[in-house]
Amino acid sequence: MTQRIEIGNRAIGPDAPAYVIAEAGVNHNGSIQIAKELVDIAADSEADAVKFQKRKLKNTYVEDIVEDPAIAEMGVEYTVSNLKDVLLTDEQYREVAEYCDKQGIQFLCSPWDVDSVDYLEGIDIPLYKVGSPDMTNFVLLERLLETGKPLLLSTGMSEEKEIERTVEFLQERNADFGLLHCRSTYPSPFHNLNLDFMNELKRRYNVPVGYSGHERGIAVSGAAVAMGASVIERHFTLSRDMEGPDHSASLEPQGLKKLVRDIRNIEESQGVPRRYMTRGEYNNRVSLSKSLASTDKIREGEQINRKDLTAKSPAKGISPQELYTVVGKRAQRNIASDQLLQWDDIQNVDEKEFDTDLENWGIVVRFSDISEHDWGNPDAFEFRINGADLEQEFKINQYDKQLGIHAPEQKGHDIVDLSARDETRRAEAVDLIQRVIDRVRDDIKPYFETQDPPIVIHPGGITEHDMNLEAIPEMNNALEQSMSELDDDGVQLLLENMPPLPWIYGGQQYHNNFMNAEEIAEYCERTGQKICYDTSHAKLWCNYADVDLYEHAKTLRPYTEYLHVADAIGVDGEGIQIGDGEIDFERLMDLYQDFDGPIITEIWRGHERKGRGFKEAAETLSEYF
């Protein structure tokens, strides 16, 4: 198991975002003002840290060369001459460190000699980055180990046997360290980069491995992240046209910003090592994929031949993959020409006997399909109401069951947004929800046993292009105002916790409020509000925010009166069958052993095949009670 480096609440290593170090180095050219501008650029790019270099020349070069660089060979003369012109004072380093703290970015600094370590210890740096020239410098490494801080070491300029010796040196002393694959040429040609060596470093040493790049552009750094780099370090500058040794191989401000953006997009795109269908993908599948369809009339009892079948959209029947499963079967009823085939058309579907002792189990239904199937005798029906339903006459039988309602989330293509900061949109949402309440109270409630039927409501708070978490207080104030304007006599209004990345008409958007457990709990405490807790939504948020689902659910358990239960994968794999996703239901359901509210198995497309998805979920769930 590869170890991780912990820096406060930030981890470096497997299953953690790449730690991005914006390397200012000496690109400040000795100017404190430029150094601060570089800090601003790094902070704006959302890099994790900005790193400088500190050295005392008399400790890093022999005195004769420091006094007269011209006596050295050309490369050394150029380097020392430049370095003499770009050093900051001790006080200026402290000033830069304080400025980093003010700008909200971690200050790092690579010491090139022991005295510089002594100085930097007074600034309390959380880790030390060792440059490639000092990979083999046991004198410096020995002093760094005395600090007890984690180390990141670049491997440029080193042979494999030298890397091996340094790793042994560090491991013998129980050091906490990581290695950065590096080519110390400026700029590095692509054919020399040899990224595959990162994998070899990981295999050999089981430490966090990253990439310190000096190549042109940002593509290779992104590729390194895709290959598992835990750290990315890149030089940056105000302008590549500036004088100095590192400017020409550095990223300019926009390039650094794009690099961090691309790294985070790459990490987000990596996902999990399994295939699942997203909501948006499923919607497109229904519209664009195919089902088996009849080419002509097929009479009841006739054997179905290959010529009787073709494939047509939408994908709401038997999959064309079942072509040769269907061929040879006999029709169970008359099938008209150009009809999508269902399993009931070709065989008596032998449903396994449904068996669950889950109390207060409920399923999701619509007014159009409630009487179509044997739903397995659930204890509760949750009706999904859409805007069109409000214009219809409800035809409902008398039911000896509990009643739940899910209010519309959209009206046409518009979000029903009780959290809207725009007063017109908010008022429209209140009006729509009030119409739902009135219809439930007058036209639906009389047919069920429930005294005050729960109505599950989405709070809104959706933005199209990005999250705006800073707006949560304002959104929740609008939500509180909206809820206070609703006449809820005879019903119980429940707000639902939300997922981070909902699919709205096939496009992914962003929720803002009612995801964070502490935020929801504070709202409920302040207003007396109760909630519908959706396990799938909660897991997606917990994955997105890197928090524990059990703790999330535990925080909200006192306010939970109603459960939506489904599994989840990643940050948008919603409504997954229980056991097919990432939720530990045995642990989670321990919180609900005394729960007496409705438990709705909310499996995506669970109504198909006579509600098979709902039933399977209920059977599995009953094992945990």
XYZ file of C-alpha atoms in Angstrom:
625
model
C 0.000 0.000 0.000
C 1.425 3.368 -1.049
C 1.800 5.684 1.921
C 0.345 9.183 2.004
C 1.770 12.456 3.229
C -0.515 14.487 5.470
C -0.223 18.280 5.579
C -2.845 19.589 7.965
C -6.149 18.542 6.425
C -4.563 17.962 2.990
C -3.325 14.543 1.888
C -0.752 13.835 -0.829
C -0.888 10.362 -2.312
C -3.383 7.791 -3.604
C -7.063 8.802 -3.739
C -6.216 12.445 -3.069
C -6.270 15.274 -5.628
C -2.900 16.097 -7.157
C -1.025 18.606 -5.032
C -0.190 21.441 -7.427
C 2.928 23.456 -6.631
C 3.302 26.704 -8.551
C 7.092 27.131 -8.627
C 7.981 30.824 -8.504
C 11.590 29.892 -7.758
C 13.726 32.927 -8.445
C 11.448 34.313 -11.156
C 10.812 37.340 -8.916
C 14.256 38.575 -10.094
C 14.991 39.862 -6.585
C 11.894 42.089 -6.437
C 9.525 41.753 -3.480
C 6.799 43.383 -5.573
C 7.156 40.794 -8.347
C 7.248 38.045 -5.719
C 3.867 39.221 -4.416
C 2.475 39.417 -7.949
C 3.535 35.794 -8.435
C 1.728 34.866 -5.210
C -1.419 36.560 -6.541
C -1.169 34.631 -9.806
C -0.690 31.313 -8.020
C -3.616 31.992 -5.687
C -5.840 33.009 -8.596
C -4.942 29.796 -10.428
C -6.102 27.797 -7.358
C -2.784 25.989 -7.057
C -2.274 24.332 -3.675
C 1.029 26.056 -2.946
C 3.441 28.626 -4.317
C 7.115 27.795 -3.867
C 10.219 29.943 -3.757
C 13.908 29.075 -3.341
C 16.274 30.207 -0.597
C 20.030 29.912 -0.624
C 23.121 31.551 0.792
C 25.595 31.583 -2.066
C 28.624 31.306 0.212
C 27.142 28.025 1.508
C 26.206 26.615 -1.877
C 29.270 27.567 -3.974
C 32.944 27.748 -3.119
C 33.959 31.224 -2.039
C 36.290 31.973 -4.962
C 33.481 31.476 -7.498
C 31.041 33.557 -5.447
C 33.580 36.381 -5.353
C 34.454 36.075 -9.065
C 32.063 33.931 -11.139
C 34.201 34.566 -14.228
C 36.813 32.066 -13.043
C 34.295 29.211 -13.330
C 33.259 27.362 -16.463
C 30.598 29.058 -18.543
C 27.523 27.281 -17.118
C 28.526 27.901 -13.504
C 29.485 31.503 -14.263
C 26.061 32.154 -15.832
C 24.184 30.548 -12.936
C 26.087 32.246 -10.104
C 26.025 35.638 -11.813
C 22.248 35.402 -12.202
C 21.657 34.145 -8.675
C 23.602 37.048 -7.164
C 21.051 39.385 -8.741
C 17.845 37.566 -7.712
C 18.154 36.891 -3.977
C 15.564 38.179 -1.521
C 16.525 39.207 1.999
C 15.508 37.155 5.024
C 12.902 39.733 5.968
C 11.490 39.696 2.451
C 11.002 35.915 2.607
C 9.035 36.362 5.812
C 7.016 39.133 4.176
C 6.205 36.858 1.221
C 5.186 34.039 3.579
C 2.825 36.367 5.444
C 1.423 37.609 2.149
C 0.733 34.011 1.073
C -1.210 33.457 4.274
C -3.238 36.583 3.586
C -3.975 35.423 0.018
C -5.009 31.941 1.146
C -2.262 29.903 -0.497
C 0.401 27.725 1.127
C 3.907 29.200 1.159
C 6.685 26.712 0.390
C 10.373 27.313 -0.058
C 13.181 24.994 -1.136
C 16.303 25.434 0.992
C 19.593 24.915 -0.842
C 21.799 24.849 2.257
C 21.637 24.068 5.968
C 21.537 27.720 7.094
C 18.484 28.267 4.893
C 16.751 25.334 6.606
C 17.479 26.936 9.969
C 15.929 30.192 8.791
C 12.856 28.583 7.200
C 12.118 26.634 10.366
C 11.265 30.004 11.898
C 8.519 30.427 9.294
C 7.059 26.981 10.101
C 6.794 25.495 6.618
C 4.693 22.258 6.630
C 6.907 20.354 4.169
C 10.158 20.800 2.335
C 10.648 20.384 -1.389
C 14.181 19.272 -2.274
C 15.324 20.290 -5.731
C 16.970 17.837 -8.115
C 20.505 19.183 -7.468
C 20.182 18.129 -3.807
C 18.672 14.686 -4.353
C 22.074 13.223 -3.458
C 22.996 15.818 -0.807
C 22.980 13.835 2.431
C 24.341 16.874 4.293
C 21.191 18.844 3.491
C 18.857 15.853 3.800
C 20.215 15.055 7.254
C 19.319 18.554 8.472
C 15.890 18.399 6.836
C 15.139 15.108 8.564
C 15.852 16.760 11.909
C 12.853 19.047 11.311
C 10.468 16.075 11.237
C 8.688 17.598 8.228
C 7.678 15.552 5.150
C 9.951 15.835 2.113
C 9.281 15.901 -1.617
C 12.406 15.164 -3.659
C 12.872 15.756 -7.382
C 14.865 13.055 -9.161
C 16.292 15.076 -12.054
C 20.057 14.852 -12.643
C 20.182 11.508 -10.783
C 20.944 7.997 -11.905
C 18.715 5.146 -10.756
C 21.344 3.855 -8.339
C 21.565 7.324 -6.769
C 17.800 7.451 -6.325
C 18.005 4.012 -4.733
C 20.693 5.143 -2.252
C 18.779 8.269 -1.262
C 15.572 6.293 -0.760
C 17.453 3.816 1.450
C 18.948 6.731 3.401
C 15.477 8.169 4.008
C 13.761 4.871 4.768
C 16.425 3.885 7.300
C 15.544 7.084 9.150
C 11.757 6.554 8.868
C 11.328 9.663 6.759
C 7.934 10.715 5.413
C 8.665 11.501 1.769
C 7.587 11.421 -1.858
C 9.468 11.441 -5.158
C 8.955 13.659 -8.193
C 10.003 12.344 -11.589
C 11.877 15.154 -13.315
C 14.054 16.071 -16.284
C 16.367 18.932 -15.328
C 16.701 20.578 -18.714
C 15.094 23.909 -19.584
C 12.920 23.406 -21.562
C 12.834 19.596 -21.642
C 12.193 18.026 -25.069
C 9.180 15.729 -25.132
C 11.149 12.689 -26.259
C 13.252 12.859 -23.074
C 10.418 13.083 -20.543
C 9.972 9.325 -19.963
C 6.786 9.581 -17.900
C 6.559 5.809 -17.564
C 9.359 5.980 -15.004
C 6.788 7.375 -12.551
C 5.140 3.961 -12.496
C 8.497 2.332 -11.781
C 9.121 4.691 -8.865
C 5.696 3.820 -7.427
C 6.296 0.101 -7.888
C 9.713 0.149 -6.241
C 9.196 2.437 -3.292
C 5.474 2.650 -2.381
C 5.656 6.384 -1.733
C 3.682 9.226 -3.325
C 5.109 9.932 -6.774
C 4.614 13.088 -8.784
C 6.003 15.035 -11.696
C 8.107 18.183 -11.803
C 8.013 19.404 -15.378
C 10.089 21.837 -17.389
C 8.647 21.075 -20.821
C 6.738 23.506 -23.009
C 2.967 23.660 -22.602
C 0.689 21.928 -20.132
C -0.393 18.719 -21.896
C 2.298 16.478 -20.400
C 1.524 17.586 -16.848
C -2.106 16.650 -17.451
C -0.985 13.283 -18.793
C 1.079 12.752 -15.643
C -2.033 13.286 -13.530
C -3.941 10.783 -15.661
C -1.098 8.327 -14.981
C -1.474 8.811 -11.238
C 0.895 11.652 -10.329
C 0.196 12.772 -6.755
C 2.104 16.054 -7.141
C 2.561 18.408 -10.081
C 5.205 21.125 -9.923
C 5.627 23.717 -12.669
C 7.644 26.925 -12.894
C 5.686 30.066 -13.724
C 6.538 33.665 -14.474
C 4.975 37.018 -15.252
C 6.426 36.772 -18.757
C 8.731 34.390 -20.579
C 10.439 37.455 -22.055
C 11.898 38.508 -18.695
C 15.625 38.198 -18.009
C 16.707 35.257 -15.883
C 17.580 31.551 -16.016
C 14.120 29.997 -15.578
C 11.687 32.345 -17.316
C 11.896 30.785 -20.779
C 10.841 27.339 -19.494
C 8.051 28.691 -17.268
C 4.301 28.973 -17.703
C 2.768 32.405 -17.987
C -0.216 33.316 -15.754
C -2.930 32.100 -18.104
C -1.036 28.876 -18.716
C -0.778 28.170 -14.993
C -4.487 28.799 -14.555
C -5.325 26.476 -17.445
C -3.001 23.824 -16.023
C -4.782 23.732 -12.661
C -8.172 23.786 -14.382
C -7.171 20.887 -16.640
C -5.749 18.877 -13.750
C -9.000 19.163 -11.812
C -11.030 18.290 -14.916
C -8.828 15.247 -15.562
C -9.214 14.096 -11.956
C -12.962 14.534 -12.139
C -13.094 12.573 -15.392
C -11.183 9.588 -13.997
C -14.147 8.362 -11.970
C -14.292 4.806 -10.678
C -13.114 1.483 -12.178
C -16.587 0.328 -13.136
C -19.237 1.183 -15.728
C -22.574 2.681 -14.774
C -25.149 4.593 -16.761
C -25.807 8.215 -15.817
C -29.286 9.717 -15.843
C -28.484 11.828 -18.876
C -26.979 8.846 -20.671
C -30.043 6.718 -19.942
C -32.350 9.422 -21.288
C -30.327 9.537 -24.490
C -30.344 5.749 -24.673
C -34.140 5.687 -24.559
C -34.316 8.254 -27.356
C -31.551 6.927 -29.598
C -31.009 3.218 -28.959
C -33.219 0.447 -30.291
C -35.694 -2.208 -29.207
C -36.832 -5.303 -31.032
C -39.840 -4.474 -33.204
C -42.225 -6.589 -35.268
C -41.920 -6.385 -39.066
C -45.459 -7.752 -39.579
C -48.425 -9.009 -37.614
C -47.654 -11.942 -35.336
C -50.652 -13.954 -34.170
C -51.027 -15.408 -30.710
C -49.403 -18.835 -30.564
C -47.255 -18.348 -33.665
C -43.557 -19.073 -33.458
C -41.471 -15.936 -33.952
C -38.961 -16.175 -36.812
C -35.938 -14.026 -37.614
C -37.799 -12.326 -40.484
C -40.471 -11.166 -38.031
C -38.034 -8.937 -36.175
C -36.109 -5.709 -36.719
C -34.728 -3.013 -34.420
C -36.268 0.438 -33.928
C -36.216 3.316 -31.468
C -37.090 4.170 -28.740
C -35.317 1.766 -26.409
C -38.382 0.943 -24.324
C -38.780 -2.712 -25.238
C -36.664 -5.850 -25.472
C -33.019 -5.123 -26.297
C -31.838 -6.169 -29.789
C -29.117 -8.113 -27.972
C -31.881 -10.586 -27.153
C -32.624 -11.178 -30.848
C -31.809 -14.878 -30.763
C -33.388 -15.306 -27.354
C -36.691 -14.157 -28.874
C -36.399 -16.094 -32.149
C -38.180 -19.413 -31.677
C -40.449 -18.189 -28.878
C -44.228 -18.195 -29.340
C -46.310 -15.057 -29.136
C -48.450 -14.917 -25.994
C -50.853 -12.436 -27.611
C -51.519 -10.836 -30.971
C -48.722 -8.436 -31.838
C -49.442 -5.715 -34.377
C -46.984 -4.775 -37.082
C -44.314 -2.208 -36.189
C -44.680 -2.677 -32.435
C -41.893 -2.700 -29.865
C -41.766 -6.124 -28.232
C -42.062 -6.578 -24.480
C -41.205 -9.727 -22.551
C -44.876 -10.272 -21.773
C -45.499 -10.547 -25.538
C -43.381 -13.651 -25.958
C -43.464 -15.552 -22.715
C -45.257 -15.849 -19.443
C -42.728 -13.896 -17.450
C -41.873 -16.129 -14.557
C -41.349 -13.600 -11.822
C -39.606 -15.074 -8.817
C -41.795 -14.964 -5.762
C -41.538 -11.566 -4.134
C -40.705 -11.695 -0.459
C -39.944 -8.787 1.838
C -40.769 -8.064 5.444
C -39.592 -4.455 5.175
C -42.068 -2.372 7.145
C -43.410 0.909 5.759
C -41.992 0.041 2.341
C -43.174 2.233 -0.498
C -42.687 2.656 -4.229
C -42.783 5.514 -6.698
C -45.861 5.610 -8.949
C -47.616 7.961 -11.324
C -51.322 8.392 -11.751
C -51.008 6.852 -15.202
C -49.525 3.541 -14.047
C -50.742 2.917 -10.506
C -53.388 0.415 -11.642
C -51.298 -1.265 -14.365
C -49.287 -3.747 -12.310
C -49.122 -5.882 -9.233
C -46.635 -3.751 -7.374
C -45.927 -6.360 -4.686
C -48.323 -4.938 -2.076
C -46.213 -2.072 -0.727
C -47.291 -0.191 2.385
C -47.047 3.202 0.695
C -47.378 4.860 -2.686
C -45.361 7.967 -3.479
C -46.986 9.812 -6.360
C -44.688 11.809 -8.624
C -46.660 14.843 -9.691
C -45.640 16.900 -12.699
C -46.994 20.183 -13.922
C -49.373 18.515 -16.375
C -50.921 16.414 -13.591
C -52.170 19.561 -11.904
C -54.379 20.245 -14.904
C -55.915 16.742 -14.917
C -58.713 15.111 -13.001
C -57.269 12.478 -10.674
C -58.890 9.055 -11.020
C -57.897 7.121 -7.926
C -59.328 4.104 -6.158
C -59.618 3.815 -2.416
C -56.326 2.457 -1.037
C -55.546 0.913 2.308
C -52.059 2.414 2.124
C -49.936 5.303 3.211
C -49.696 8.259 0.859
C -46.640 10.261 -0.111
C -46.301 12.968 -2.734
C -43.258 14.229 -4.605
C -43.826 17.784 -5.795
C -42.718 18.842 -9.301
C -39.064 19.754 -9.666
C -39.629 21.514 -12.972
C -42.370 23.388 -14.757
C -41.709 22.943 -18.442
C -38.006 23.589 -18.812
C -37.830 25.865 -15.747
C -36.660 24.790 -12.296
C -39.195 25.111 -9.478
C -36.905 27.211 -7.319
C -38.081 28.028 -3.811
C -34.535 29.270 -3.092
C -34.506 31.729 -5.984
C -33.026 35.103 -5.229
C -35.089 36.515 -8.066
C -38.428 37.401 -6.486
C -40.498 36.619 -9.581
C -39.061 33.109 -9.892
C -39.462 32.490 -6.183
C -43.092 33.619 -6.202
C -43.844 31.384 -9.202
C -42.373 28.407 -7.344
C -44.445 29.151 -4.234
C -47.580 29.378 -6.362
C -46.914 26.012 -8.009
C -46.183 24.208 -4.727
C -49.322 25.709 -3.194
C -51.363 24.311 -6.063
C -49.841 20.893 -5.352
C -50.749 21.180 -1.667
C -54.316 22.161 -2.511
C -54.799 19.281 -4.955
C -53.335 16.755 -2.522
C -55.480 17.996 0.332
C -58.700 18.141 -1.664
C -58.411 15.447 -4.356
C -55.894 12.767 -3.285
C -55.730 12.597 0.498
C -59.344 11.316 0.914
C -58.444 8.048 -0.869
C -55.650 7.081 1.540
C -55.146 6.393 5.226
C -52.493 9.032 5.906
C -53.740 11.821 8.144
C -51.201 14.463 7.060
C -49.618 13.131 3.864
C -45.957 14.099 3.403
C -45.097 16.184 0.356
C -41.429 15.945 -0.624
C -40.110 19.195 -2.063
C -36.827 20.045 -3.749
C -35.473 23.343 -2.438
C -34.206 24.563 -5.827
C -30.908 26.396 -5.552
C -29.616 25.157 -8.917
C -27.110 27.035 -11.060
C -26.287 26.181 -14.643
C -22.538 26.659 -15.047
C -20.874 26.244 -11.650
C -21.574 25.981 -7.950
C -22.028 29.184 -5.996
C -21.685 27.976 -2.416
C -21.151 31.528 -1.167
C -24.797 32.191 -2.045
C -26.130 29.473 0.293
C -27.134 31.847 3.148
C -29.046 34.049 0.724
C -30.647 31.017 -0.946
C -31.700 29.542 2.392
C -33.204 32.842 3.477
C -35.267 32.829 0.284
C -36.199 29.191 0.927
C -37.304 29.987 4.469
C -39.438 32.840 3.155
C -40.998 30.543 0.534
C -41.844 27.826 3.050
C -43.417 30.365 5.399
C -45.781 31.509 2.638
C -47.194 28.023 2.007
C -50.476 26.961 3.609
C -49.587 23.443 4.749
C -52.680 22.703 6.800
C -53.485 18.987 6.520
C -50.171 17.997 4.914
C -46.538 17.712 5.995
C -43.946 19.518 3.892
C -40.536 17.826 3.762
C -37.479 19.314 2.106
C -35.146 16.819 0.421
C -31.349 16.801 0.588
C -29.875 17.220 -2.861
C -27.072 15.798 -5.061
C -24.247 18.010 -6.343
C -24.667 17.452 -10.091
C -28.296 16.871 -11.121
C -29.391 16.059 -14.665
C -31.949 18.540 -15.951
C -33.415 17.647 -19.361
C -30.277 15.723 -20.293
C -27.874 18.471 -19.198
C -25.867 18.437 -15.998
C -26.221 21.422 -13.691
C -25.172 22.315 -10.130
C -26.937 22.263 -6.780
C -25.790 24.671 -4.108
C -27.849 24.493 -0.931
C -29.282 21.549 1.018
C -26.347 19.184 0.458
C -24.049 19.853 3.411
C -25.307 18.108 6.566
C -24.340 20.895 8.959
C -26.041 23.491 6.773
C -29.265 21.446 6.590
C -29.211 20.749 10.335
C -28.780 24.448 11.101
C -31.724 25.286 8.828
C -33.899 22.621 10.466
C -32.986 23.778 13.975
C -33.766 27.378 13.097
C -37.062 26.723 11.324
C -38.382 23.464 12.776
C -38.285 21.950 9.280
C -38.233 18.156 8.771
C -36.697 16.414 5.771
C -36.829 13.530 3.353
C -33.373 11.952 3.482
C -32.263 10.590 0.116
C -29.410 8.094 0.532
C -28.365 8.276 -3.110
C -28.269 12.085 -3.141
C -26.348 12.046 0.126
C -23.708 9.603 -1.100
C -23.145 11.618 -4.273
C -22.594 14.754 -2.201
C -20.325 12.918 0.241
C -18.227 11.615 -2.655
C -18.070 15.107 -4.134
C -17.150 16.769 -0.833
C -15.021 13.872 0.484
C -17.024 13.404 3.679
C -18.341 10.267 5.386
C -21.903 9.226 4.461
C -22.608 7.635 7.837
C -21.676 10.841 9.664
C -23.750 12.860 7.175
C -26.804 10.672 7.792
C -26.223 10.637 11.551
C -26.196 14.433 11.663
C -29.542 14.594 9.846
C -31.219 11.602 11.515
C -33.066 13.758 14.118
C -34.786 15.693 11.318
C -35.542 12.744 9.014
C -39.212 11.739 8.688
C -39.127 10.041 5.300
C -36.542 8.006 3.390
C -35.674 7.702 -0.271
C -33.362 4.697 -0.545
C -31.136 3.836 -3.506
C -27.449 3.213 -4.083
C -25.012 5.594 -5.787
C -21.717 5.649 -7.677
C -19.299 8.545 -8.063
C -20.750 12.053 -8.031
C -23.701 11.623 -10.391
C -24.528 7.901 -10.514
C -27.966 8.253 -8.941
C -30.765 5.771 -8.253
C -28.537 2.684 -8.529
C -29.936 -0.688 -7.398
C -29.070 -1.427 -3.775
C -25.843 -3.379 -3.630
C -24.672 -2.288 -7.086
C -23.130 0.979 -5.909
C -20.798 2.242 -3.207
C -23.021 2.585 -0.127
C -22.389 0.353 2.881
C -26.072 -0.248 3.648
C -25.397 -2.522 6.603
C -23.667 0.352 8.366
C -26.024 3.062 7.123
C -29.285 1.281 7.954
C -28.119 0.779 11.523
C -29.167 4.408 12.022
C -32.764 3.612 11.047
C -33.598 0.480 13.047
C -36.305 2.391 14.945
C -37.439 4.452 11.951
C -41.227 4.363 11.508
C -41.658 6.648 8.512
C -42.097 5.605 4.862
C -39.090 3.933 3.211
C -39.348 4.485 -0.541
C -37.113 2.325 -2.756
C -36.316 4.955 -5.355
C -34.535 2.909 -8.021
C -34.107 4.554 -11.414
C -36.481 2.833 -13.884
C -37.542 0.604 -10.995
C -41.130 0.510 -12.269
C -40.172 -1.513 -15.356
C -40.875 -5.266 -15.563
C -43.785 -4.975 -13.080
C -41.785 -2.921 -10.613
C -38.967 -5.444 -10.461
C -36.361 -2.837 -9.502
C -38.446 -1.595 -6.569
C -39.094 -5.133 -5.350
C -35.479 -6.254 -5.576
C -34.444 -3.200 -3.579
C -37.029 -3.927 -0.884
C -35.893 -7.546 -0.596
C -32.257 -6.520 -0.247
C -33.069 -3.716 2.169
C -35.086 -6.002 4.446
C -31.863 -7.901 5.209
C -30.573 -4.878 7.112
C -33.578 -4.515 9.440
